[in-house]
Coordinates of C-alpha atoms and ligand atoms in Angstrom, one line a residue:
X153 CA 0.0 0.0 0.0
X154 CA 1.3 3.4 -1.0
X155 CA 1.6 5.8 2.0
X156 CA 0.5 9.4 2.1
X157 CA 2.4 11.8 4.4
X158 CA 1.5 15.5 5.0
X159 CA 4.5 17.8 5.3
X160 CA 3.6 19.4 8.6
X161 CA 3.5 23.2 8.7
X162 CA 4.8 25.2 11.6
X163 CA 2.3 27.7 13.0
X164 CA 3.7 31.0 14.0
X165 CA 2.2 33.9 16.0
X166 CA 2.1 37.3 14.4
X167 CA 5.4 38.2 16.1
X168 CA 7.0 35.1 14.4
X169 CA 7.3 33.1 17.6
X170 CA 6.1 29.5 17.5
X171 CA 2.4 28.9 18.0
X172 CA 2.2 25.6 19.8
X173 CA -1.6 25.2 19.8
X174 CA -1.7 25.9 16.0
X175 CA 0.8 23.0 15.4
X176 CA -1.2 20.7 17.6
X177 CA -4.4 21.6 15.8
X178 CA -2.8 20.8 12.4
X179 CA -1.5 17.5 13.7
X180 CA -4.9 16.6 15.0
X181 CA -6.6 17.5 11.8
X182 CA -4.2 15.3 9.8
X183 CA -4.8 12.4 12.2
X184 CA -8.5 12.7 12.9
X185 CA -9.8 14.1 9.6
X186 CA -7.2 13.1 7.0
X187 CA -6.3 9.7 8.5
X188 CA -2.9 10.4 7.2
X189 CA -0.2 7.6 7.3
X190 CA 2.4 10.0 8.6
X191 CA 3.8 13.5 9.1
X192 CA 7.1 14.9 7.7
X193 CA 8.2 17.3 10.4
X194 CA 10.6 20.1 9.9
X195 CA 10.9 20.2 6.1
X196 CA 10.4 23.0 3.6
X197 CA 6.7 23.3 4.5
X198 CA 7.6 23.6 8.1
X199 CA 9.7 26.7 7.2
X200 CA 12.5 25.0 9.1
X201 CA 15.4 26.7 7.5
X202 CA 14.3 30.0 9.1
X203 CA 14.1 28.5 12.6
X204 CA 16.6 28.5 15.4
X205 CA 17.9 25.1 16.6
X206 CA 15.7 25.4 19.7
X207 CA 12.6 26.2 17.6
X208 CA 13.2 23.2 15.4
X209 CA 13.5 21.0 18.5
X210 CA 10.3 22.5 19.8
X211 CA 8.4 21.6 16.6
X212 CA 9.6 18.0 16.7
X213 CA 8.6 17.7 20.3
X214 CA 5.1 19.2 19.8
X215 CA 4.4 17.0 16.8
X216 CA 5.7 13.9 18.6
X217 CA 3.6 14.6 21.6
X218 CA 0.4 15.4 19.8
X219 CA 0.7 12.5 17.4
X220 CA 1.0 10.1 20.3
X221 CA 1.8 7.1 18.2
X222 CA -1.2 7.6 15.9
X223 CA 0.8 8.2 12.7
X224 CA 4.4 7.6 11.4
X225 CA 6.7 10.5 12.0
X226 CA 9.8 11.6 10.1
X227 CA 12.0 14.5 11.4
X228 CA 13.8 16.5 8.8
X229 CA 17.1 17.4 10.5
X230 CA 19.2 18.6 7.5
X231 CA 21.1 21.8 7.8
X232 CA 24.1 23.5 6.2
X233 CA 25.5 23.4 9.8
X234 CA 26.5 19.8 10.3
X235 CA 26.8 20.4 14.1
X236 CA 23.2 21.5 14.2
X237 CA 22.1 18.6 12.0
X238 CA 23.8 16.1 14.3
X239 CA 22.3 17.7 17.4
X240 CA 18.8 17.7 15.9
X241 CA 19.1 14.1 14.8
X242 CA 20.2 13.0 18.3
X243 CA 17.4 15.0 19.8
X244 CA 14.7 13.5 17.5
X245 CA 15.9 10.0 18.2
X246 CA 15.9 10.7 22.0
X247 CA 12.3 11.9 21.6
X248 CA 11.4 8.6 20.0
X249 CA 11.5 9.3 16.2
X250 CA 12.3 6.1 14.4
X251 CA 13.0 7.8 11.0
X252 CA 14.8 11.0 10.2
X253 CA 15.5 12.8 6.9
X254 CA 18.0 15.3 5.9
X255 CA 18.4 17.6 2.9
X256 CA 22.0 17.5 1.6
X257 CA 24.2 20.4 2.8
X258 CA 23.5 23.3 0.5
X259 CA 24.8 26.8 -0.5
X260 CA 28.6 26.1 -0.7
X261 CA 28.4 23.5 -3.5
X262 CA 29.9 20.8 -1.4
X263 CA 31.7 17.8 -3.2
X264 CA 30.0 14.4 -3.2
X265 CA 32.5 13.1 -0.6
X266 CA 31.6 15.9 1.7
X267 CA 27.9 15.2 1.2
X268 CA 28.5 11.5 2.0
X269 CA 30.5 12.3 5.0
X270 CA 27.7 14.6 6.2
X271 CA 25.1 11.8 6.1
X272 CA 27.5 9.3 7.7
X273 CA 28.2 11.7 10.5
X274 CA 24.6 12.5 11.2
X275 CA 23.9 8.8 11.5
X276 CA 27.0 7.8 13.5
X277 CA 26.1 6.2 16.8
X278 CA 22.3 6.6 16.3
X279 CA 19.8 3.8 16.1
X280 CA 17.6 5.3 13.4
X281 CA 16.8 5.1 9.8
X282 CA 17.2 8.0 7.3
X283 CA 15.5 9.2 4.2
X284 CA 17.5 11.5 2.0
X285 CA 15.6 14.7 1.2
X286 CA 16.4 15.3 -2.5
X287 CA 15.0 18.7 -3.6
X288 CA 17.4 20.0 -6.2
X289 CA 15.3 23.1 -7.1
X290 CA 15.6 24.5 -3.6
X291 CA 18.9 22.9 -2.3
X292 CA 20.9 23.3 -5.5
X293 CA 22.1 19.8 -4.9
X294 CA 21.4 17.2 -7.6
X295 CA 22.5 13.6 -6.8
X296 CA 23.2 11.2 -9.7
X297 CA 22.2 7.5 -9.7
X298 CA 25.8 6.6 -8.9
X299 CA 25.8 9.0 -6.0
X300 CA 22.5 7.7 -4.6
X301 CA 24.1 4.2 -4.9
X302 CA 27.0 5.3 -2.7
X303 CA 24.8 6.9 -0.1
X304 CA 22.5 3.8 0.0
X305 CA 25.6 1.7 0.9
X306 CA 24.9 2.9 4.4
X307 CA 22.3 0.4 5.6
X308 CA 20.7 3.0 7.8
X309 CA 19.8 5.1 4.7
X310 CA 16.5 3.4 3.7
X311 CA 15.3 5.7 0.9
X312 CA 14.6 9.1 -0.5
X313 CA 12.0 11.8 -0.4
X314 CA 12.2 12.7 -4.1
X315 CA 11.0 16.3 -4.8
X316 CA 12.3 16.4 -8.3
X317 CA 10.6 16.2 -11.7
X318 CA 13.4 14.2 -13.3
X319 CA 11.3 11.1 -14.1
X320 CA 14.1 9.3 -15.9
X321 CA 16.2 9.4 -12.7
X322 CA 13.1 8.3 -10.7
X323 CA 12.6 5.3 -12.9
X324 CA 16.3 4.4 -12.7
X325 CA 16.3 4.7 -9.0
X326 CA 13.2 2.4 -8.7
X327 CA 14.8 -0.1 -11.0
X328 CA 18.2 -0.1 -9.3
X329 CA 17.0 -0.1 -5.7
X330 CA 13.8 -2.1 -5.4
X331 CA 14.2 -2.4 -1.7
X332 CA 14.7 1.3 -0.9
X333 CA 11.7 3.6 -0.1
X334 CA 10.9 6.3 -2.6
X335 CA 8.4 9.0 -1.5
X336 CA 7.5 11.4 -4.2
X337 CA 7.4 15.1 -3.3
X338 CA 5.8 17.1 -6.2
X339 CA 2.1 16.9 -5.4
X340 CA 1.0 18.2 -8.8
X341 CA 3.0 15.4 -10.6
X342 CA 1.8 12.5 -8.5
X343 CA 0.0 11.1 -11.5
X344 CA 3.4 10.7 -13.3
X345 CA 5.2 9.2 -10.4
X346 CA 2.5 6.5 -9.6
X347 CA 3.4 4.2 -12.5
X348 CA 7.1 4.4 -11.6
X349 CA 6.5 2.4 -8.4
X350 CA 6.8 4.9 -5.7
X351 CA 6.2 3.8 -2.1
X352 CA 4.1 6.9 -1.4
X353 CA 4.1 10.7 -1.4
X354 CA 5.0 13.4 1.1
X355 CA 3.7 16.9 0.4
X356 CA 2.4 20.2 1.7
X357 CA -0.9 20.1 -0.1
X358 CA -2.0 16.8 1.5
X359 CA -2.7 18.8 4.7
X360 CA -5.8 20.0 2.9
X361 CA -6.2 17.6 -0.1
X362 CA -5.5 14.2 1.4
X363 CA -8.9 12.7 0.6
X364 CA -8.5 13.6 -3.1
X365 CA -4.9 12.3 -3.2
X366 CA -5.9 9.1 -1.5
X367 CA -8.7 8.6 -4.0
X368 CA -6.2 9.1 -6.8
X369 CA -3.9 6.5 -5.4
X370 CA -6.8 4.1 -5.0
X371 CA -8.0 4.7 -8.5
X372 CA -4.5 4.1 -9.8
X373 CA -4.3 0.8 -7.9
X374 CA -7.7 -0.2 -9.3
X375 CA -6.4 0.6 -12.8
X376 CA -8.9 3.4 -13.4
X377 CA -6.6 5.9 -15.2
X378 CA -9.5 8.1 -16.3
X379 CA -10.4 8.7 -12.7
X380 CA -6.7 9.2 -11.8
X381 CA -6.5 12.0 -14.4
X382 CA -9.7 13.6 -13.3
X383 CA -8.6 13.7 -9.6
X384 CA -5.2 15.0 -10.5
X385 CA -6.7 17.7 -12.7
X386 CA -8.8 19.0 -9.8
X387 CA -5.8 18.7 -7.4
X388 CA -3.7 20.7 -9.8
X389 CA -6.2 23.5 -10.2
X390 CA -6.3 23.6 -6.4
X391 CA -2.5 23.5 -6.0
X392 CA -1.9 26.1 -8.7
X393 CA -4.4 28.4 -7.1
X394 CA -2.6 28.0 -3.8
X395 CA 0.8 28.8 -5.5
X396 CA -0.7 31.9 -7.1
X397 CA -2.0 33.1 -3.8
X398 CA 1.4 32.4 -2.0
X399 CA 1.4 28.8 -1.0
X400 CA 2.6 28.5 2.6
X401 CA 0.6 31.4 4.1
X402 CA -2.4 30.3 1.9
X403 CA -2.4 26.7 3.2
X404 CA -2.7 28.2 6.7
X405 CA -5.4 30.6 5.6
X406 CA -7.4 27.8 4.1
X407 CA -7.0 25.9 7.4
X408 CA -8.4 28.9 9.1
X409 CA -11.4 28.8 6.9
X410 CA -12.0 25.3 8.2
X411 CA -11.7 26.3 11.8
X412 CA -8.2 25.0 12.2
X413 CA -6.0 27.8 13.8
X414 CA -2.9 27.3 11.7
X415 CA -1.4 30.8 12.5
X416 CA 1.0 32.7 10.3
X417 CA 4.1 32.1 8.3
X418 CA 7.4 33.5 9.5
X419 CA 9.1 36.5 7.9
X420 CA 10.5 36.9 5.4
X421 CA 7.4 34.9 4.3
X422 CA 4.4 37.2 3.9
X423 CA 1.8 38.0 6.4
X424 CA -1.7 37.7 4.8
X425 CA -3.1 40.7 2.9
X426 CA -6.8 41.2 2.4
X427 CA -6.3 40.0 -1.2
X428 CA -4.6 36.8 0.0
X429 CA -7.4 36.2 2.6
X430 CA -10.1 36.6 -0.2
X431 CA -8.1 34.3 -2.4
X432 CA -7.8 31.6 0.3
X433 CA -11.6 31.8 1.0
X434 CA -12.3 31.3 -2.7
X435 CA -9.9 28.3 -2.8
X436 CA -11.6 26.8 0.2
X437 CA -15.0 27.2 -1.3
X438 CA -14.1 25.9 -4.7
X439 CA -11.9 22.9 -3.8
X440 CA -12.3 21.9 -0.1
X441 CA -15.8 22.8 1.3
Ligands
NGF703 O1 7.7 22.8 -0.6 C1 8.1 22.2 -1.6 C2 9.1 22.9 -2.4 N1 7.7 21.0 -2.0 C3 6.7 20.3 -1.3 C4 7.3 19.0 -0.7 O2 7.9 18.3 -1.7 C5 8.4 19.3 0.3 C6 5.5 20.0 -2.2 O3 4.5 19.4 -1.4 C7 7.8 19.4 1.6 O4 6.6 19.5 1.7 C8 8.6 19.6 2.8 O5 9.8 19.4 2.8 O6 8.0 20.0 3.8 C9 5.0 21.3 -2.8 O7 4.7 22.3 -1.8 C10 3.8 21.1 -3.7 O8 4.1 20.1 -4.6 C11 3.3 22.3 -4.4 O9 4.2 22.7 -5.3 O10 9.3 22.4 -3.6

């Protein structure tokens, strides 16, 4: 069975401090309403690269506590600061996370040997499994098939969260590593990844669109490609409307429309304008209500 994970958002107060109750409400919505298989905590959608180490720890703790074993959890610990990544990995494992994930070190164009050493160091001495977070468009790091093979030599590295629209590489990864987990991360291209044998998907829009995504996966598994297309078509209109309205604050605004107090995004992300609020209301009425 293919799994669906929501990339958990971090709720903030208007002054950019963490809004604990907002995070708890979103976790509960994902568990009680979406019946989600799991949550990806501290990724791009969690706005994590703008958080302090302590804030990132706080988000892992709140999510772990509120989930209370009712869904799988993955803590994204990657950082350009390896010391921080190691500290976060250790903290997540001590909390009870069984799986962590890490974006490769970014910004300085590290060599592959440096990237491999980063993953090996994060995992050293920890009893945990890791999913590589491959997101070349944002991290600037593109891993080749050969480089994935070298990283996968570490038995603790069990797979990849693949936010990349290179479907040739995705097919080659699936073929070369049938036992590794591949979670696809471009929600609007789920339709193209399903036939390539992914193990599931992890994404921001599943926070609000899980039912439609699950129906699409079920239709795919039943061989009903017409229905798969129709569901992806609606999802894509929804996702593109969110992107046009500024995706992270808008996901939170749509949550607000549903009575889930998801709070704000953190600066330099935008605070909602009247126009964004009106846009989110329209998205809610058109695609969610
Ligand atoms: O946020 C991005 C940036 N991608 C997410 C997801 O792959 C990563 C995706 O759901 C993620 O959610 C995380 O690390 O927290 C998009 O938001 C979605 O497909 C709309 O474009 O690429």
